[in-house]
């Protein structure tokens, strides 16, 4: 494997727990910015993250994070921060005490550890509760303190397993803003989530997983284009949706037409996006249709995810 | 290996020990001899002579303190240092730190050693002083300051600390290898107790062999009274130190390969 100092590289990585498949034959290169891992429970997202952060070792294959192997803890964990999904903490610790101790373990002096611990705690707005025991925190507060712990030592690679779980809408928005800020600063931010519209909002790149396999990767548009045979849909809000629907039915490339419940719009799906937009233009000109808006309905992660993985979690590619 | 990082791990482990109520059973064990001797002093109006008391304590030390109290106390404390973190799903806080795995082993071992040394050092020393005070202050002063009492006391406490050193390393290793610490604790108990019946070569593969060789007052009768090929003080301390270092090296190698095994997704 060639060392790539600017990429997280998985080369033919598999992980089995006994006879149970964790992930299989993963070949992946992740660059800077925000990369989201998307997949249902059991799809292998956490396994992939644990492999990436060296908490488990691959049964087969190799992983390098910015040219460093995961089995060199002294250098590796200086540049990696991991907000795990595990909602467990050592007994009796306070939020500040935990972050301070971990920073001391990172080799920081007492003063550096204190300063950096407070910086991280302020970033997640936990200053007031910092000296309270973690056991008394709410789910959202525990989530935020885990996030503070992951960013406290200023890592280059930040791995976040379901970081938005348990956060209220305000905290979610703040966390997403923080991830975006960190990504803009050049960090590699890898996030797993099943809240797809949030993934959609913040991701530069998505990796879709199902049953231990990567079923698609790239930016959302690229992934969408990979599936050229998959019909694309648009929603047209107009004054006479029934007319547009009847014209669309006569076209061979159109595979689905549905009047919306409020009767003020129509959903059209076609195998040819160009022909679909041409049809809408033609009807508008010929029938003097009044258009309120035309929006793509399936260029977000959710529709791509639904198509690729299917409702029962079985991969379709 | 950073001494400061070892200290950080040890400090963190001791705070966890205190906060996690893990101290209860080790402390209960440590309190047993003190309680027993206190009861004897309170309810026995005619205590035996000082020389008999010395022999009684010798039996108590070799049978209960060394082979049961310290052994099980170390099992409770050291086996939990690694396995406890796995059970509570908190080992990843350590594994994600940029330190050599051996530092984690050394820090955890140091924490266990400090805890058990304080508990069982005191648990051996205090009853020794109390029981030799049964015949009054003058007899006690004569025993400790005019006789062999102080040397015996310090030797007993030293042996207790050495026992923590040796058993600590063993039980830390079993904490890596076994999920249930009761199984290896029972095995070690049988091995250490049956040690006197084993060939002399096998006797050396035990902690108690080295400790029994340097007890200040031998037991007059019973299986523990006979020590085959006893080691010198230097031999005992060196042998135990080498044994402990060897076991800790194995601990370090296992820690290098440690992975979390509480994956849910």
XYZ file of C-alpha atoms in Angstrom:
582
model
C 0.000 0.000 0.000
C 1.301 3.439 -0.918
C 1.264 5.873 1.969
C -1.037 8.805 1.255
C -0.336 11.592 3.727
C -3.510 13.477 2.775
C -6.055 10.689 2.790
C -7.630 8.098 5.023
C -7.135 4.921 3.056
C -8.815 1.554 3.478
C -7.279 -1.160 1.322
C -9.311 -4.334 1.002
C -10.326 -4.171 4.665
C -12.520 -6.835 6.202
C -13.497 -7.378 9.807
C -15.189 -10.483 11.118
C -16.363 -11.078 14.682
C -15.948 -14.815 14.689
C -18.238 -15.850 11.883
C -20.193 -12.617 11.939
C -19.386 -10.088 9.258
C -18.549 -6.589 10.439
C -17.413 -5.049 7.182
C -16.134 -6.709 4.036
C -13.702 -5.749 1.288
C -13.715 -2.061 1.993
C -11.664 0.022 -0.424
C -12.065 3.647 0.413
C -10.197 6.918 0.264
C -11.434 9.794 2.378
C -10.212 13.334 1.889
C -10.521 16.503 3.973
C -13.913 18.052 4.648
C -17.020 16.405 5.996
C -17.626 12.819 4.985
C -20.790 11.132 6.185
C -21.256 7.427 6.718
C -24.852 6.525 6.093
C -26.532 3.200 6.650
C -29.057 1.388 8.788
C -28.248 -0.208 12.143
C -25.900 -3.139 11.641
C -24.635 -1.849 8.326
C -21.065 -1.564 9.627
C -20.733 2.187 10.235
C -19.438 1.861 13.784
C -17.179 -1.026 12.823
C -15.696 1.128 10.064
C -15.156 3.978 12.527
C -13.639 1.706 15.149
C -11.296 0.326 12.493
C -10.414 3.837 11.363
C -9.541 4.825 14.920
C -7.653 1.646 15.780
C -10.047 0.504 18.495
C -10.380 -2.747 16.583
C -8.035 -4.307 14.048
C -8.979 -5.573 10.623
C -9.137 -9.293 10.031
C -7.747 -8.580 6.572
C -6.449 -5.547 4.724
C -4.734 -2.350 5.813
C -5.766 1.047 7.058
C -3.688 4.205 6.962
C -4.784 7.532 8.320
C -2.781 10.360 6.783
C 0.064 7.937 6.142
C 0.106 6.600 9.709
C -0.895 3.085 10.664
C -3.399 2.628 13.451
C -1.072 0.402 15.490
C 1.313 3.241 16.349
C -0.644 4.816 19.239
C 1.928 7.448 20.240
C 1.659 9.266 16.906
C -1.703 8.063 15.681
C -3.870 9.303 18.546
C -2.234 12.724 18.573
C -3.968 13.434 15.290
C -7.211 11.499 15.737
C -10.184 12.444 17.889
C -13.064 10.020 18.234
C -16.494 10.757 19.647
C -17.760 7.226 20.156
C -21.329 6.040 20.232
C -20.775 4.439 23.644
C -22.674 6.406 26.242
C -20.485 5.280 29.120
C -18.009 7.156 31.294
C -15.656 6.250 34.109
C -17.370 6.367 37.477
C -17.287 9.589 39.435
C -15.732 11.853 36.800
C -16.836 15.389 36.071
C -16.946 16.715 32.527
C -13.937 18.925 33.127
C -12.086 16.249 35.098
C -12.430 13.727 32.289
C -11.202 16.052 29.562
C -8.402 17.400 31.774
C -7.194 13.873 32.637
C -7.270 12.734 29.036
C -5.316 15.830 27.964
C -2.740 15.115 30.669
C -2.522 11.626 29.213
C -1.878 13.297 25.866
C 1.234 14.768 27.452
C -0.073 18.294 28.073
C 1.232 20.197 31.099
C -1.245 20.982 33.854
C -1.728 24.521 32.554
C -2.075 23.459 28.903
C -4.503 20.729 29.874
C -6.619 23.163 31.851
C -6.663 25.770 29.069
C -7.473 23.281 26.329
C -10.106 21.551 28.432
C -11.916 24.861 28.987
C -11.605 25.756 25.283
C -13.249 22.492 24.294
C -15.942 22.809 26.941
C -16.755 26.343 25.778
C -16.996 25.128 22.177
C -19.849 22.830 23.154
C -21.413 25.322 25.589
C -20.961 23.199 28.682
C -19.118 25.676 30.887
C -21.781 25.854 33.591
C -21.992 22.076 33.981
C -18.290 21.335 33.603
C -17.690 20.586 37.269
C -20.767 18.415 37.668
C -20.452 14.648 37.560
C -21.085 13.195 34.102
C -23.448 10.669 35.683
C -25.827 13.553 36.428
C -25.770 14.857 32.844
C -28.657 14.530 30.431
C -28.171 12.515 27.251
C -27.553 15.684 25.263
C -24.992 16.960 27.779
C -23.129 13.653 27.700
C -23.117 13.830 23.937
C -21.676 17.340 24.047
C -18.984 16.431 26.566
C -17.963 13.497 24.348
C -17.699 15.909 21.468
C -15.578 18.262 23.593
C -13.343 15.346 24.515
C -12.877 14.432 20.862
C -11.853 17.950 19.805
C -9.935 18.984 22.948
C -6.466 17.944 21.755
C -6.929 19.659 18.351
C -6.912 16.555 16.160
C -6.499 16.577 12.380
C -8.976 13.757 11.934
C -12.238 13.907 13.803
C -14.402 10.795 13.798
C -17.925 11.268 15.141
C -20.266 8.338 15.624
C -23.864 9.567 15.681
C -22.778 12.904 17.218
C -26.203 14.509 16.914
C -28.037 11.822 18.879
C -29.820 13.232 21.894
C -29.157 16.864 21.033
C -31.949 19.399 20.988
C -32.475 21.377 17.744
C -30.400 24.319 18.959
C -27.499 22.092 19.978
C -27.773 20.210 16.680
C -27.471 23.424 14.724
C -24.518 24.532 16.849
C -22.809 21.173 16.445
C -23.284 21.180 12.688
C -21.866 24.703 12.574
C -18.879 23.497 14.596
C -18.301 20.546 12.236
C -18.480 22.867 9.243
C -16.054 25.292 10.861
C -13.606 22.484 11.632
C -13.905 21.179 8.078
C -13.218 24.652 6.714
C -10.079 24.713 8.836
C -8.881 21.658 6.892
C -9.864 18.879 9.280
C -11.015 15.495 8.123
C -14.456 15.188 9.727
C -16.084 11.774 9.415
C -19.629 11.575 10.712
C -22.015 8.675 10.932
C -25.661 9.462 11.120
C -29.047 8.180 10.195
C -30.617 11.654 10.299
C -30.331 12.070 6.598
C -31.431 15.617 6.047
C -28.682 16.772 8.403
C -26.128 14.652 6.601
C -27.393 16.174 3.400
C -26.948 19.691 4.715
C -23.391 19.401 5.917
C -21.653 16.656 3.933
C -19.098 17.145 1.218
C -19.082 13.442 0.572
C -21.174 10.435 1.547
C -20.263 6.807 2.032
C -23.294 4.556 1.980
C -23.133 1.246 3.769
C -25.342 -1.790 3.832
C -24.738 -5.193 5.408
C -21.037 -4.517 5.897
C -20.360 -3.301 2.369
C -19.809 0.160 0.942
C -22.544 0.380 -1.657
C -21.756 3.865 -2.930
C -19.422 6.748 -2.234
C -18.767 10.219 -3.542
C -20.634 13.485 -3.349
C -24.378 13.240 -3.480
C -24.619 14.337 -7.105
C -21.913 11.926 -8.208
C -23.578 9.051 -6.462
C -26.818 10.016 -8.085
C -25.251 10.137 -11.534
C -23.715 6.702 -11.031
C -27.230 5.384 -11.113
C -28.139 6.585 -14.588
C -30.814 3.973 -15.003
C -32.552 5.083 -11.821
C -35.474 7.425 -12.585
C -35.093 10.995 -11.418
C -38.032 12.858 -10.000
C -39.175 16.466 -9.971
C -42.039 18.159 -8.203
C -43.876 20.804 -10.212
C -46.155 23.197 -8.344
C -48.570 24.723 -10.859
C -52.161 25.810 -11.419
C -53.241 22.797 -13.550
C -51.344 19.716 -12.369
C -53.867 17.333 -13.951
C -53.087 18.743 -17.387
C -49.364 18.348 -16.892
C -49.931 14.835 -15.598
C -51.949 13.803 -18.635
C -49.289 15.177 -21.022
C -46.554 13.401 -19.066
C -48.381 10.047 -19.323
C -48.017 10.070 -23.072
C -44.222 10.232 -22.889
C -42.262 6.946 -22.957
C -39.464 8.148 -20.674
C -41.877 9.046 -17.870
C -42.269 6.190 -15.394
C -44.339 7.731 -12.628
C -46.874 10.529 -12.356
C -48.632 11.442 -9.126
C -50.921 14.369 -8.323
C -50.053 15.705 -4.892
C -52.578 15.473 -2.072
C -53.317 19.200 -2.024
C -54.046 19.176 -5.772
C -51.586 22.000 -6.382
C -48.648 20.029 -7.710
C -47.515 16.927 -9.536
C -44.640 14.526 -9.018
C -43.004 13.302 -12.209
C -40.363 10.603 -12.554
C -38.447 9.967 -15.720
C -35.484 7.959 -16.959
C -34.212 11.046 -18.778
C -33.816 14.225 -16.836
C -33.250 16.261 -20.000
C -36.398 14.968 -21.675
C -38.362 15.546 -18.469
C -37.396 19.217 -18.227
C -38.039 19.629 -21.986
C -41.533 18.215 -21.501
C -42.308 20.656 -18.695
C -41.035 23.586 -20.793
C -43.152 22.478 -23.749
C -46.341 22.187 -21.698
C -45.738 25.562 -20.071
C -45.364 27.225 -23.472
C -48.195 25.390 -25.209
C -50.756 25.428 -22.404
C -49.779 28.679 -20.643
C -49.292 26.754 -17.426
C -48.583 28.925 -14.395
C -45.600 27.466 -12.523
C -44.987 28.205 -8.840
C -41.887 26.099 -8.565
C -39.944 23.119 -9.883
C -37.830 21.173 -7.399
C -35.889 17.955 -7.680
C -37.306 15.433 -5.244
C -34.565 12.880 -5.056
C -31.195 14.520 -5.204
C -30.805 14.390 -1.464
C -29.129 11.612 0.431
C -32.370 10.075 1.536
C -33.632 9.181 -1.893
C -30.263 7.912 -3.041
C -29.996 5.929 0.173
C -33.489 4.527 -0.214
C -32.768 3.507 -3.776
C -29.416 1.903 -3.019
C -30.255 0.144 0.180
C -33.976 -0.363 -0.064
C -36.438 -0.294 2.789
C -35.433 -3.733 4.072
C -31.774 -2.852 4.211
C -30.832 -5.170 1.374
C -28.380 -3.633 -1.061
C -29.580 -3.185 -4.615
C -26.262 -2.607 -6.320
C 7.986 5.610 28.924
C 6.667 8.769 30.550
C 6.677 8.687 34.339
C 4.216 11.582 34.388
C 1.737 9.730 32.175
C 2.033 6.655 34.397
C 1.167 8.922 37.311
C -1.833 10.335 35.449
C -3.169 6.834 34.738
C -2.544 5.738 38.341
C -4.297 8.825 39.735
C -7.255 8.333 37.428
C -7.536 4.660 38.377
C -7.498 5.462 42.085
C -10.257 8.040 41.672
C -12.297 5.463 39.748
C -11.658 2.884 42.480
C -12.960 5.232 45.141
C -15.927 6.522 43.152
C -16.971 3.139 41.782
C -17.472 1.576 45.216
C -14.928 -1.069 44.232
C -13.264 -0.522 47.575
C -15.970 -2.253 49.600
C -14.943 -5.933 49.411
C -11.165 -5.332 49.418
C -11.660 -3.132 52.489
C -13.913 -5.729 54.107
C -11.166 -8.319 53.680
C -8.582 -5.929 55.064
C -10.753 -5.164 58.071
C -11.170 -8.832 59.003
C -7.871 -9.359 60.931
C -8.190 -6.006 62.688
C -11.731 -6.862 63.756
C -10.773 -10.362 64.860
C -7.856 -9.182 66.984
C -9.946 -6.361 68.455
C -12.627 -8.888 69.485
C -10.006 -11.119 71.067
C -8.672 -8.192 73.075
C -12.128 -7.162 74.172
C -13.510 -10.539 75.190
C -10.490 -12.623 76.290
C -9.659 -11.732 79.911
C -6.649 -14.067 80.001
C -4.550 -13.543 76.880
C -1.754 -16.031 76.142
C 1.882 -15.207 76.709
C 3.696 -12.958 74.294
C 5.648 -15.838 72.734
C 2.388 -17.724 72.145
C 0.868 -14.584 70.643
C 3.788 -14.376 68.227
C 3.125 -17.938 67.087
C -0.630 -17.317 66.828
C 0.050 -14.320 64.624
C 2.478 -16.344 62.498
C -0.236 -18.926 61.833
C -2.804 -16.212 61.160
C -0.418 -14.499 58.763
C 0.514 -17.543 56.712
C -2.906 -19.114 56.549
C -5.423 -16.301 56.410
C -3.567 -13.081 55.605
C -1.139 -14.297 52.982
C -3.062 -17.088 51.315
C -6.588 -15.714 51.525
C -6.879 -12.033 52.402
C -4.092 -10.607 50.264
C -4.623 -13.137 47.485
C -8.341 -12.438 47.128
C -7.915 -8.733 47.801
C -5.403 -8.495 44.957
C -7.726 -10.561 42.759
C -10.563 -8.103 43.414
C -8.458 -5.022 42.768
C -6.076 -6.011 39.976
C -8.335 -8.237 37.879
C -10.761 -5.339 37.625
C -8.217 -2.855 36.339
C -8.613 -4.051 32.756
C -11.693 -6.268 32.767
C -13.637 -3.672 34.773
C -13.058 -1.109 32.036
C -14.206 -3.602 29.431
C -17.346 -4.414 31.402
C -18.193 -0.742 31.951
C -17.343 0.043 28.314
C -14.775 2.662 29.219
C -11.499 1.127 28.054
C -11.662 3.218 24.874
C -10.875 6.364 26.881
C -7.430 4.839 27.460
C -7.013 3.163 24.103
C -7.603 6.470 22.301
C -4.736 8.169 24.140
C -1.413 8.702 22.365
C 0.640 6.705 24.827
C 2.447 3.424 24.610
C 0.227 0.634 25.830
C 2.912 -0.315 28.359
C 2.368 3.067 30.020
C -1.268 2.167 30.577
C -0.269 -1.188 32.070
C 2.316 0.456 34.329
C -0.133 3.144 35.482
C -2.889 0.691 36.224
C -0.486 -1.641 38.012
C 0.887 1.226 40.090
C -2.641 2.231 41.102
C -3.486 -1.328 42.131
C -0.231 -1.637 44.013
C -0.777 1.585 45.947
C -4.334 0.606 46.859
C -3.523 -2.935 47.969
C -0.283 -1.943 49.716
C -2.061 0.617 51.871
C -4.995 -1.701 52.619
C -3.109 -4.895 53.332
C 0.060 -3.331 54.724
C -2.128 -1.708 57.349
C -4.202 -4.864 57.714
C -1.076 -6.827 58.640
C 0.660 -4.141 60.708
C -2.220 -2.946 62.884
C -3.297 -6.414 64.159
C 0.339 -7.250 64.864
C 0.660 -4.199 67.098
C -2.753 -4.754 68.680
C -2.278 -8.427 69.458
C 1.121 -7.841 71.030
C -0.466 -5.199 73.235
C -2.760 -7.795 74.849
C -0.524 -8.163 77.881
C -0.169 -4.472 78.521
C 1.904 -1.549 77.357
C 5.096 -2.542 79.165
C 5.165 -5.999 77.543
C 4.391 -4.505 74.162
C 7.187 -1.937 74.463
C 9.602 -4.644 75.528
C 8.547 -6.745 72.528
C 8.785 -3.999 69.928
C 11.680 -1.914 71.250
C 13.640 -4.349 73.377
C 12.997 -7.567 71.480
C 12.429 -8.870 67.966
C 8.956 -7.270 67.623
C 9.841 -4.321 65.422
C 11.897 -6.421 62.993
C 9.070 -8.987 62.814
C 6.476 -6.262 62.287
C 8.433 -4.634 59.465
C 9.146 -8.019 57.880
C 5.473 -8.991 57.949
C 4.450 -5.688 56.419
C 7.244 -6.019 53.827
C 6.059 -9.529 52.935
C 2.511 -8.212 52.598
C 3.735 -5.538 50.184
C 5.753 -8.099 48.231
C 2.651 -10.280 48.079
C 0.747 -7.353 46.568
C 3.569 -6.897 44.040
C 3.520 -10.545 42.999
C -0.180 -11.352 43.178
C -0.961 -7.996 41.621
C 0.946 -8.822 38.455
C -0.643 -12.282 38.294
C -4.189 -11.027 38.702
C -3.685 -8.155 36.313
C -2.701 -10.764 33.739
C -5.724 -12.915 34.507
C -7.857 -9.785 34.115
C -6.732 -9.712 30.488
C -7.332 -13.392 29.944
C -10.551 -14.106 31.851
C -13.856 -12.286 31.984
C -14.742 -13.736 35.382
C -11.977 -13.089 37.943
C -13.344 -15.748 40.301
C -12.103 -18.587 38.076
C -8.418 -17.604 38.005
C -8.582 -16.515 41.657
C -9.754 -19.989 42.630
C -7.053 -21.580 40.488
C -4.314 -19.390 41.977
C -5.626 -20.106 45.476
C -5.409 -23.868 44.871
C -2.003 -23.539 43.240
C -0.577 -21.405 46.021
C -2.094 -23.570 48.774
C -0.993 -26.841 47.198
C 2.422 -25.377 46.588
C 3.944 -27.109 49.608
C 3.068 -30.522 48.165
C 4.684 -29.840 44.779
C 8.238 -30.730 43.692
C 10.733 -28.001 44.559
C 11.121 -26.955 40.897
C 7.391 -26.277 40.615
C 7.287 -24.548 43.986
C 9.392 -21.774 42.519
C 6.622 -20.942 40.043
C 4.539 -19.353 42.723
C 4.437 -16.157 44.697
C 3.977 -17.769 48.078
C 7.173 -19.811 47.808
C 9.300 -16.662 47.857
C 7.253 -15.061 50.603
C 7.128 -18.124 52.840
C 10.896 -18.364 52.701
C 11.327 -15.043 54.479
C 8.619 -15.121 57.128
C 10.189 -14.080 60.463
C 8.409 -16.727 62.571
C 7.875 -20.167 61.016
C 4.683 -22.073 61.734
C 5.418 -24.849 64.236
C 3.133 -27.555 62.742
C 1.043 -28.254 59.651
C 1.818 -28.355 55.930
C 3.007 -24.763 55.794
C 5.626 -25.470 58.490
C 7.975 -27.225 56.066
C 9.640 -25.154 53.375
C 11.579 -27.117 50.791
C 14.721 -25.333 49.593
C 13.845 -21.970 51.108
C 15.174 -18.926 49.282
C 17.304 -16.273 50.963
C 15.891 -12.796 51.512
C 17.872 -11.552 48.519
C 16.827 -14.581 46.477
C 13.192 -14.146 47.462
C 13.026 -10.460 46.636
C 14.992 -10.868 43.396
C 13.034 -13.940 42.360
C 9.720 -12.231 43.012
C 10.839 -9.068 41.230
C 11.924 -11.053 38.150
C 8.684 -13.023 38.220
C 6.661 -9.784 38.456
C 8.593 -8.062 35.669
C 8.116 -11.102 33.420
C 4.368 -11.142 34.067
C 4.102 -7.381 33.505
C 5.916 -7.715 30.174
C 3.301 -10.263 29.114
C 0.636 -7.789 30.323
C 2.203 -5.098 28.137
C 2.234 -7.362 25.081
C -1.431 -8.225 25.616
C -2.315 -4.557 26.063
C -0.636 -3.753 22.739
C -3.061 -6.099 21.050
C -6.052 -4.955 23.074
C -9.199 -4.098 21.148
C -12.574 -3.073 22.404
C -15.034 -5.936 22.193
C -18.238 -4.130 23.053
C -19.135 -3.238 19.484
C -22.846 -2.878 18.920
C -23.121 -1.907 15.273
